[in-house]
Tab-separated table of C-alpha atoms and ligand atoms in Angstrom:
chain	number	residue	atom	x	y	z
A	1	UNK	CA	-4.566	-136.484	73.267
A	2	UNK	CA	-2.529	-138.950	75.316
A	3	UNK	CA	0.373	-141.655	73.240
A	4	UNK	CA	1.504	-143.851	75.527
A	5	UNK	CA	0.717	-141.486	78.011
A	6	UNK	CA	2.045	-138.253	77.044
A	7	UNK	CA	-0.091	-135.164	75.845
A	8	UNK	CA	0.433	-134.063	72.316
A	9	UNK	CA	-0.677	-131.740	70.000
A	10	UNK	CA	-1.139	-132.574	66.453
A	11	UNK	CA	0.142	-129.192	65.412
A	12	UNK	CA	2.238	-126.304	67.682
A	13	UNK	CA	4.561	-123.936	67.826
A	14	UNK	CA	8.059	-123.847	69.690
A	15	UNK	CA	9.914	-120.800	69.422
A	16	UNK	CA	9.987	-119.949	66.029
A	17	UNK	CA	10.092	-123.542	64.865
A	18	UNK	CA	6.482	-125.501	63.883
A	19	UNK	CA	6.488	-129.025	65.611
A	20	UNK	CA	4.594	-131.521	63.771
A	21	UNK	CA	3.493	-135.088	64.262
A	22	UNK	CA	4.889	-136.717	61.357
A	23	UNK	CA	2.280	-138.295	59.888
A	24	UNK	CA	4.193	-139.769	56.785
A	25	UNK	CA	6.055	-142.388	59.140
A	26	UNK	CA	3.720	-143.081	61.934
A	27	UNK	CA	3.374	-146.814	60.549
A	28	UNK	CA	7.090	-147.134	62.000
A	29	UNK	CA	7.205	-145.014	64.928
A	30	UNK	CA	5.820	-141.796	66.442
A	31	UNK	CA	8.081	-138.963	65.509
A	32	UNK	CA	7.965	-135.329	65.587
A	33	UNK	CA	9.080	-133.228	62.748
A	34	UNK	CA	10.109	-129.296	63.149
A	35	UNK	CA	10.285	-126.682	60.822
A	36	UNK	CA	12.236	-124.216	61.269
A	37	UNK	CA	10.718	-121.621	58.208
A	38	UNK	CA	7.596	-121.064	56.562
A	39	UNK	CA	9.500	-122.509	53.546
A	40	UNK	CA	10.054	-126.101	55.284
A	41	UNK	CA	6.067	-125.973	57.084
A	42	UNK	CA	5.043	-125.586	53.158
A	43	UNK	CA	7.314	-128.365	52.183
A	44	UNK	CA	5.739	-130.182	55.178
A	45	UNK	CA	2.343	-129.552	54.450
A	46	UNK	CA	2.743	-130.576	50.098
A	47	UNK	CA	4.566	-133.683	51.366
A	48	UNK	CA	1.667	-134.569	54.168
A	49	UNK	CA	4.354	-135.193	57.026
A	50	UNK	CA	1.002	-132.698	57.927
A	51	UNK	CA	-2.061	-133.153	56.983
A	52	UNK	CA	-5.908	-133.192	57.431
A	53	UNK	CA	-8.128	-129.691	56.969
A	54	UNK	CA	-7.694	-128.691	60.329
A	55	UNK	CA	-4.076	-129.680	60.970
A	56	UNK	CA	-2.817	-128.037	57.683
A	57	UNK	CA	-5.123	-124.863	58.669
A	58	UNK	CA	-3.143	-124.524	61.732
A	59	UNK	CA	0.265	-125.138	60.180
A	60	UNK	CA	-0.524	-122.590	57.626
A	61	UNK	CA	-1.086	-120.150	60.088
A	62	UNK	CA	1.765	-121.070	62.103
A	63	UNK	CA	3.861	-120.489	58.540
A	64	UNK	CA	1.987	-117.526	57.679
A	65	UNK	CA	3.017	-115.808	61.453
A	66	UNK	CA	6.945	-117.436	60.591
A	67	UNK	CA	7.290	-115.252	57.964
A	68	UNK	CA	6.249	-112.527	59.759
A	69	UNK	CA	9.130	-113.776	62.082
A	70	UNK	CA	11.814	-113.972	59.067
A	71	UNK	CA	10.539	-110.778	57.023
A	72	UNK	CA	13.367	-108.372	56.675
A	73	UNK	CA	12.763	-104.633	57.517
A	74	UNK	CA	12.781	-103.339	54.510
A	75	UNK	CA	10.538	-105.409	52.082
A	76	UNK	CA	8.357	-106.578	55.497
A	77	UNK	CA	4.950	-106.576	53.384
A	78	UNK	CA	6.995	-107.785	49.894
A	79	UNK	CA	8.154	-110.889	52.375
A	80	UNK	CA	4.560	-111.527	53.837
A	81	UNK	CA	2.652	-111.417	50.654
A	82	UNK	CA	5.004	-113.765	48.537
A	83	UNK	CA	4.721	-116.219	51.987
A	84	UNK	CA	1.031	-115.746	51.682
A	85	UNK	CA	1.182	-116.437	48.034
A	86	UNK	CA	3.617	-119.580	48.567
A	87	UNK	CA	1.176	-121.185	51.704
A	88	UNK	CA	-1.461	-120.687	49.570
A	89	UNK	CA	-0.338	-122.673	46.604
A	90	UNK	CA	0.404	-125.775	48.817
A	91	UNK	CA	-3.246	-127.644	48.798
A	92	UNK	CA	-6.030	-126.338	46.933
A	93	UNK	CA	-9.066	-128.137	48.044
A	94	UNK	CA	-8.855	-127.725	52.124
A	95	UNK	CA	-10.969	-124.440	53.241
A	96	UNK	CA	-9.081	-123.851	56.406
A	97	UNK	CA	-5.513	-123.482	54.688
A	98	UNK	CA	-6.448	-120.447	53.296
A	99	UNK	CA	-9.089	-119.047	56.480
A	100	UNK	CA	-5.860	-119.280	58.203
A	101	UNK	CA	-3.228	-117.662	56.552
A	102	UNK	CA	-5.924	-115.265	55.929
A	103	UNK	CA	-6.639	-114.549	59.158
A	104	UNK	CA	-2.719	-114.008	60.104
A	105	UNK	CA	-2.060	-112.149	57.355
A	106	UNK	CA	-4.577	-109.527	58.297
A	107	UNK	CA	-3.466	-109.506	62.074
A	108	UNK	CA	-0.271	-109.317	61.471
A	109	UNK	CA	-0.607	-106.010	59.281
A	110	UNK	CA	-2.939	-104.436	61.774
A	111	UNK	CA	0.379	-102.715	63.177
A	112	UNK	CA	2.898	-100.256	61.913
A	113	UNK	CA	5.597	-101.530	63.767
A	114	UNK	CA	7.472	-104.696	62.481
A	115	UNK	CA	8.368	-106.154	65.800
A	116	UNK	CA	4.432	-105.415	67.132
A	117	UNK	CA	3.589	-107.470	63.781
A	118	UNK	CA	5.401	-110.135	64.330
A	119	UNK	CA	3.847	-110.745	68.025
A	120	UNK	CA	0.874	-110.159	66.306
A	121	UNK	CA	0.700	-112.756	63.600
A	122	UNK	CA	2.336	-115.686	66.366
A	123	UNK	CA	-0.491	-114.899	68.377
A	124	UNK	CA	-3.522	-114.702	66.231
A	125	UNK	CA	-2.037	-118.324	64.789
A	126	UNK	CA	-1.966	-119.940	68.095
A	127	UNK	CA	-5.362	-118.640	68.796
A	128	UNK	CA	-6.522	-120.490	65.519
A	129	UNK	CA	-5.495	-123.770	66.569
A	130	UNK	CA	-6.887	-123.055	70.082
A	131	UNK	CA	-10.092	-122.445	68.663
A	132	UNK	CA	-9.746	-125.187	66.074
A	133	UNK	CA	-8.811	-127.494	69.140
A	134	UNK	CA	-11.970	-126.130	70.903
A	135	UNK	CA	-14.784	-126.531	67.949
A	136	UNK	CA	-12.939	-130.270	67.028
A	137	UNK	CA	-14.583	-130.986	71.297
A	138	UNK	CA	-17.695	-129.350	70.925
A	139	UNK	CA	-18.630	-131.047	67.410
A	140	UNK	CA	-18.032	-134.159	69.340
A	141	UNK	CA	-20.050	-133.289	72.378
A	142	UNK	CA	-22.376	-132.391	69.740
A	143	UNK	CA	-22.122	-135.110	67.838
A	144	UNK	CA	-22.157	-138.040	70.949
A	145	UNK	CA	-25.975	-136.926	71.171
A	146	UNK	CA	-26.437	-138.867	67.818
A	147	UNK	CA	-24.533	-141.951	68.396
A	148	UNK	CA	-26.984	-144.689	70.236
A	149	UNK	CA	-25.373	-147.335	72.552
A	150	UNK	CA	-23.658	-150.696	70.269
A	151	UNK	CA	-23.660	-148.534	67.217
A	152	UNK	CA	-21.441	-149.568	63.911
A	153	UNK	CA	-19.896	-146.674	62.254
A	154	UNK	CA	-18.217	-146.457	58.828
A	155	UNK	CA	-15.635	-143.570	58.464
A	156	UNK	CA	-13.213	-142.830	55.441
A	157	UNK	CA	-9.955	-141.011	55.159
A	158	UNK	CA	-8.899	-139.585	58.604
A	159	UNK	CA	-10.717	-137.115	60.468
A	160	UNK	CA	-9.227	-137.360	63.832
A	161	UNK	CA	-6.813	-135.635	65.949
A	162	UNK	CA	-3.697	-136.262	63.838
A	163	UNK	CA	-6.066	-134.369	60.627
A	164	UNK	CA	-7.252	-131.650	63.257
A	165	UNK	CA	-5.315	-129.577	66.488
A	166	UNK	CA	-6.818	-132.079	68.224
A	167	UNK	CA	-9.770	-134.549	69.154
A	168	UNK	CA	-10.561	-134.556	65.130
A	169	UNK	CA	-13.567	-133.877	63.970
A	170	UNK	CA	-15.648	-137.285	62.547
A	171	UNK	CA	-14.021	-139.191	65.140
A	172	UNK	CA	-14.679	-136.806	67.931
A	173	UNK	CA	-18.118	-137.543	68.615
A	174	UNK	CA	-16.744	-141.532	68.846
A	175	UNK	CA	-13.963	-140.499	71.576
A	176	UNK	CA	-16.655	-138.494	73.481
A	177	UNK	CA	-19.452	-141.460	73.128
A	178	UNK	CA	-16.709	-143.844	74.295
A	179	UNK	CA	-15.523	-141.495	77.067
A	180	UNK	CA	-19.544	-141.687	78.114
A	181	UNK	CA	-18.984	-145.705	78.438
A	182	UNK	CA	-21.013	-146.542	74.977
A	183	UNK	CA	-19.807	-149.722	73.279
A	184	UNK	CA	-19.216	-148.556	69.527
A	185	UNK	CA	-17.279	-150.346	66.781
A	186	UNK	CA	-16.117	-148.506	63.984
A	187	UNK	CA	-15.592	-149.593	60.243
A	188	UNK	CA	-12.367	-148.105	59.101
A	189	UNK	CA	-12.435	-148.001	55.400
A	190	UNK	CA	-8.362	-148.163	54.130
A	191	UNK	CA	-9.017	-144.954	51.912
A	192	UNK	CA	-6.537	-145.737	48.410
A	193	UNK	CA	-4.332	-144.397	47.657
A	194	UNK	CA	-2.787	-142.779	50.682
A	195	UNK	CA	-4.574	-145.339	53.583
A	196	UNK	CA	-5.297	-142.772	55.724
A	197	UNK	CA	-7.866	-144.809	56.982
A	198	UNK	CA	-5.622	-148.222	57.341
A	199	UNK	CA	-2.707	-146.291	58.539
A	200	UNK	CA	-4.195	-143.322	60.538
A	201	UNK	CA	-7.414	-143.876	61.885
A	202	UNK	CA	-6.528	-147.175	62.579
A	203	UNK	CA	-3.545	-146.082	64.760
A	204	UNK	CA	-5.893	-143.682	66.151
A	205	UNK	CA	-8.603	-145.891	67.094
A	206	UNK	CA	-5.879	-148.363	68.944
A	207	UNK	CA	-4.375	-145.564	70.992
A	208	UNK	CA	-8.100	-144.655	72.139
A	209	UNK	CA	-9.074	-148.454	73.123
A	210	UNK	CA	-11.866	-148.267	70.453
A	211	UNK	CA	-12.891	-151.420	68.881
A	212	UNK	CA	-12.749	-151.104	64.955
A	213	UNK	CA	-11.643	-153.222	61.879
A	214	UNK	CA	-10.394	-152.014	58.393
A	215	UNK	CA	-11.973	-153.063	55.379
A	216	UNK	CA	-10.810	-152.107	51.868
A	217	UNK	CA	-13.043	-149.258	50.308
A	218	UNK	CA	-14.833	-151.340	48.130
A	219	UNK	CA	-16.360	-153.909	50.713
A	220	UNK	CA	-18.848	-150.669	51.905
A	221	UNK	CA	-21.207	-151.801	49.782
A	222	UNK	CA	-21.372	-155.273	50.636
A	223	UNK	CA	-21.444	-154.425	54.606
A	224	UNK	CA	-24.549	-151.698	53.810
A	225	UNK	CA	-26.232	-154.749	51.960
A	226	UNK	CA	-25.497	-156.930	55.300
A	227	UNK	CA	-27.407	-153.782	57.757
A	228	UNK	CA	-23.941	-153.969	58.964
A	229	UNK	CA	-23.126	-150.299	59.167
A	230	UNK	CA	-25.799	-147.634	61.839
A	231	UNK	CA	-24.717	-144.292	60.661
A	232	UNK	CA	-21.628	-142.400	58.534
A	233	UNK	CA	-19.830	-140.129	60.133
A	234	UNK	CA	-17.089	-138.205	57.853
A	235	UNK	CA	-15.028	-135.196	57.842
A	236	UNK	CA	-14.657	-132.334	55.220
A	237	UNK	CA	-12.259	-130.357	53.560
A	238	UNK	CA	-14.509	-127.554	52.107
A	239	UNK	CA	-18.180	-127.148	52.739
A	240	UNK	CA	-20.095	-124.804	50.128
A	241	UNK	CA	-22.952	-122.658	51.424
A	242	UNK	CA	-25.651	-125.293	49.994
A	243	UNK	CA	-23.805	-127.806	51.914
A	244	UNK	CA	-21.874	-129.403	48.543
A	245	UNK	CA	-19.188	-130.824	51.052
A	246	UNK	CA	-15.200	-132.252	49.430
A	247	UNK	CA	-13.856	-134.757	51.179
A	248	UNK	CA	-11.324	-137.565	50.434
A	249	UNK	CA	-12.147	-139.645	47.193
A	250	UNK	CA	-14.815	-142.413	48.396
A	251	UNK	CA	-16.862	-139.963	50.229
A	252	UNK	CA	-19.126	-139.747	47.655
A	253	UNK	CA	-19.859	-143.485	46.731
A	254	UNK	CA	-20.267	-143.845	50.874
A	255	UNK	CA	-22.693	-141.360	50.563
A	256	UNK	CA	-24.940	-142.756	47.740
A	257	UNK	CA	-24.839	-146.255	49.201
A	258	UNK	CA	-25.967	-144.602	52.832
A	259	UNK	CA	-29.036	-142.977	50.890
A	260	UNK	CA	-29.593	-146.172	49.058
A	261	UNK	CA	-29.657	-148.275	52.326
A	262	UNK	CA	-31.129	-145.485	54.663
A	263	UNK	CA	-28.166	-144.959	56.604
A	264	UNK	CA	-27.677	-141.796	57.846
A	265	UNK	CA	-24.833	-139.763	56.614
A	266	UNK	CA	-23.335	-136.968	58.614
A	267	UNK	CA	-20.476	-134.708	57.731
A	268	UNK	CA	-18.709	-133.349	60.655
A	269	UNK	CA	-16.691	-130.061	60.326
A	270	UNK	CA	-15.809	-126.886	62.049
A	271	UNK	CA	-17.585	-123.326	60.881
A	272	UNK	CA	-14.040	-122.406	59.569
A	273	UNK	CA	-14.428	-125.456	56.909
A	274	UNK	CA	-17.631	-123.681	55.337
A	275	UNK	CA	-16.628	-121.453	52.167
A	276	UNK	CA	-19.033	-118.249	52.371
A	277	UNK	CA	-17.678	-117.237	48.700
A	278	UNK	CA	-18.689	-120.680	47.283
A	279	UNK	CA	-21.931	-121.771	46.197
A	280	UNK	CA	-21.758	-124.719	45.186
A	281	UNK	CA	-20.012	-128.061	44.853
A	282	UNK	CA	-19.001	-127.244	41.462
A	283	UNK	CA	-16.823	-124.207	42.225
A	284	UNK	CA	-14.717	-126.083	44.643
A	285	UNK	CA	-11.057	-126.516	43.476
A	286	UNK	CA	-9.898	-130.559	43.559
A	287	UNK	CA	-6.390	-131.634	44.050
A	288	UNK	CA	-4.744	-133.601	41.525
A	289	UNK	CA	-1.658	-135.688	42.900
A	290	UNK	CA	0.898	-137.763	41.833
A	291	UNK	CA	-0.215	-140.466	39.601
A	292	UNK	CA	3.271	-142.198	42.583
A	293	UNK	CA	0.398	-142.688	44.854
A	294	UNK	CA	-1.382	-144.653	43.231
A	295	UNK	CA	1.001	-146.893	41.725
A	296	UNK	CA	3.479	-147.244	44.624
A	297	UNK	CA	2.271	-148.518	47.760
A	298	UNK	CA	4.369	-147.422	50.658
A	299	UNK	CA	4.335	-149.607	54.040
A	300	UNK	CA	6.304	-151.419	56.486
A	301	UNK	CA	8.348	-154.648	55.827
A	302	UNK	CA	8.685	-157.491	58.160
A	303	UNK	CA	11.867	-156.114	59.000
A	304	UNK	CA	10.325	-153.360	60.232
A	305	UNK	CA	11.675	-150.647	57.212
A	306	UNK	CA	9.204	-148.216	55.648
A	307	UNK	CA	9.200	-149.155	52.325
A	308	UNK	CA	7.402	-148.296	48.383
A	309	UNK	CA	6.847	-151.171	46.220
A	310	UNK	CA	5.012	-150.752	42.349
A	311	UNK	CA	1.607	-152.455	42.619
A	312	UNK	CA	1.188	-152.092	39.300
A	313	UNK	CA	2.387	-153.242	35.846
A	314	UNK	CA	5.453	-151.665	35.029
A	315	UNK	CA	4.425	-148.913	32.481
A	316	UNK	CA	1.246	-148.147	33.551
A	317	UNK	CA	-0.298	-144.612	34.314
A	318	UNK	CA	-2.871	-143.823	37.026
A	319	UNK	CA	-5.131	-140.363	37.858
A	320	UNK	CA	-5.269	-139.390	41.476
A	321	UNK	CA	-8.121	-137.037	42.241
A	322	UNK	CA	-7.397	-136.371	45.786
A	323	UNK	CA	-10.974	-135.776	46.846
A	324	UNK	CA	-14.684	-136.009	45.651
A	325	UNK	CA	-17.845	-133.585	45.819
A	326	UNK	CA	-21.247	-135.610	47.500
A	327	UNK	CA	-24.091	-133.344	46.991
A	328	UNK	CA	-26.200	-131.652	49.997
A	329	UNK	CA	-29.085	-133.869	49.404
A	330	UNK	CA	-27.141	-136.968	50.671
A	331	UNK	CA	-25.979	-135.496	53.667
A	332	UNK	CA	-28.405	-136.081	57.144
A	333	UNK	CA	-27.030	-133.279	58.648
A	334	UNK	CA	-23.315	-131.515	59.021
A	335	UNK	CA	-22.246	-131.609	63.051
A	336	UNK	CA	-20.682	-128.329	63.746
A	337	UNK	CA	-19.232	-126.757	66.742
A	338	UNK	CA	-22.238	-124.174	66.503
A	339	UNK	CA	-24.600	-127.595	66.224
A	340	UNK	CA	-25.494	-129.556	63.556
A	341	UNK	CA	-26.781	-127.994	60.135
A	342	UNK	CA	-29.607	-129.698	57.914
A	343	UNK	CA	-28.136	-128.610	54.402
A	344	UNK	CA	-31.588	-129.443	52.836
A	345	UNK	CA	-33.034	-127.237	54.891
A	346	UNK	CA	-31.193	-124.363	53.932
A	347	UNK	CA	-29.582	-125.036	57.070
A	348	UNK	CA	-25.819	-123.541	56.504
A	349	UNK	CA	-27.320	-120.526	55.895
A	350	UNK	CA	-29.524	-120.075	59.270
A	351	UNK	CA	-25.759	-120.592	61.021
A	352	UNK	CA	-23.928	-117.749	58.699
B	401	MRU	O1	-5.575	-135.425	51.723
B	401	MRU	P1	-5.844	-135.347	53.188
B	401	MRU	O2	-5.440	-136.560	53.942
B	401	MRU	O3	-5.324	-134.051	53.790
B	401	MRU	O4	-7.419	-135.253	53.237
B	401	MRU	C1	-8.137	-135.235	54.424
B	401	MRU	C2	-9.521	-135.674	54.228
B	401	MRU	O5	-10.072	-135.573	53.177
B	401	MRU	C3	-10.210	-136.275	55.352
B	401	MRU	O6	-11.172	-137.120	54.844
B	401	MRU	C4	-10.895	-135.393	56.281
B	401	MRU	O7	-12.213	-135.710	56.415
B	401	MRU	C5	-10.865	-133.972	56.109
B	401	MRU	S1	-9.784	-133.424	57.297
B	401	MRU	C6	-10.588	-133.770	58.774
């Protein structure tokens, strides 16, 4: 994807350092950040200067194969597995962290040789954003097929190319439908406490020419009411095999109110998001985060300074789920790279 002109990828590597669009201070300028160690990409990735399942997948992986980089002679596999262990224990809830650390991991040790490893691991973790680059453009090509001509879409959280390698996943089928000269306009809902939605897709959606405006999470309801809203497109951060799909908090109220008003509701996700070990919703691990987020509001001044104010009354204490379960049965269908999956139908299964 193009910012004022120059390509960029969410997420790559650069010698042995991980190069990152910073995604903590885009509101004041576009910046990238580089890690230099697995130990500052984890730091990265718990502090969301990276974030998004696909984006943290491929930063995980690109930590996972710096270790292998770093990892002394003698205690290589001691090194590795206490990396793993430390990647790991960065976000719970997203599916591809893990798939891609995994995945490294096990490349990395297919050799005997430490240097052969260490090729080994770099290269199976730039392959993994390739492909994650790759799926994010089919799922839209995919997913333009579904989006008619003056459509209104709602989307929460961000699930574009800055939460993906690139092109994003719910957004991609809006790039590719705009690319194909359809008018669109988009619903952008500001996604408390973080604003991913006001701060990220909204920056998106500018760069990309795409008409859109924000509205705060609880006016969905109201624009459903007004047959304001076509179709729901959002992303995921773990899919269970019954289709039980976590995504940011407010999925699941989107959801309800698009079954309510007969909206259709589509997840969009790569195959790596789907958890073959989980069943259900139910087994699906949700972040907890700091109650900060909720009462501190960070944003811009008129000065132009990123700053955090308390929106709250001194004192208080908040609870920050970081993401919500919405059951299979309120989901039209999940657009994959492989096509899209009717999880009533025991769909995710007849892709596996
Ligand atoms: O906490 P975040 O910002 O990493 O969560 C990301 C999301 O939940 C997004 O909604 C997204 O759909 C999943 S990543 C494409």
């Amino acid at each position: 994807m193009k910012v004022d002109g120059t390509i960029y990828r969410t997420v790559s590597i650069n010698g042995n350092s991980v190069c990152l669009i910073n995604q903590n201070t885009l509101l004041s300028g576009f910046e990238i950040y580089e890690s230099k160690n697995h130990i500052e990409t984890c730091e990265a990735i718990k502090n969301m200067t990276v974030r998004g399942a696909g984006a943290i997948g491929a930063a995980a992986g690109y930590a996972m194969a710096q270790a292998f980089v770093e990892a002394p002679s003698k205690k290589f596999l001691d090194y590795v597995e206490k990396a793993k262990q430390e990647i790991e224990s960065t976000r719970p809830t997203a599916r591809d962290l893990f798939d891609a650390t995994e995945k490294v991991f096990r490349t990395g040790l297919k050799s005997r040789d430490n240097s052969h490893r260490k090729n080994l691991a770099k290269f199976e973790a730039g392959y993994i954003a390739k492909q994650n680059e790759m799926a994010c453009y089919s799922i839209g090509i995919i997913g333009n097929g579904l989006i008619a001509n003056n459509s209104r879409i709602l989307t929460h959280c961000n699930a574009g190319w800055l939460a993906f390698v690139d092109y994003g996943t719910a957004l991609s089928p809006v790039y590719i439908a705009k690319r194909r000269s359809k008018k669109l306009h988009v619903y952008v809902s500001e996604t408390r406490p973080r604003n991913q939605g006001a701060s990220l897709t909204s920056w998106e959606l500018r760069n990309e020419g795409i008409p859109f405006d924000i509205i705060v999470d609880s006016a969905s309801a109201y624009l459903f009411s007004k047959g304001k809203i076509d179709m729901v497109i959002v992303g995921a951060d773990r899919i269970a095999v019954n289709g039980d799909t976590a995504n940011k908090i407010g999925t699941l109220e989107k959801a309800i109110l698009a079954n309510e008003f007969k909206i259709p509701f589509f997840v969009a996700a790569p195959t790596s998001t789907i958890d073959r070990k989980c069943k259900t919703g139910q087994y699906i691990v949700i972040e907890e985060r700091s109650q900060d987020e909720v009462l501190y509001q960070k944003g811009l001044t008129r000065h132009g300074k990123l700053e955090e104010i308390l929106v709250a009354a001194p004192g208080s204490t908040a609870i920050n789920p970081a993401f919500d379960i919405t059951p299979a049965k309120y989901i039209t269908g999940i657009i994959t790279e492989k096509g899209i999956i009717r999880p009533c139908e025991n769909g995710i299964n007849k892709i596996l």
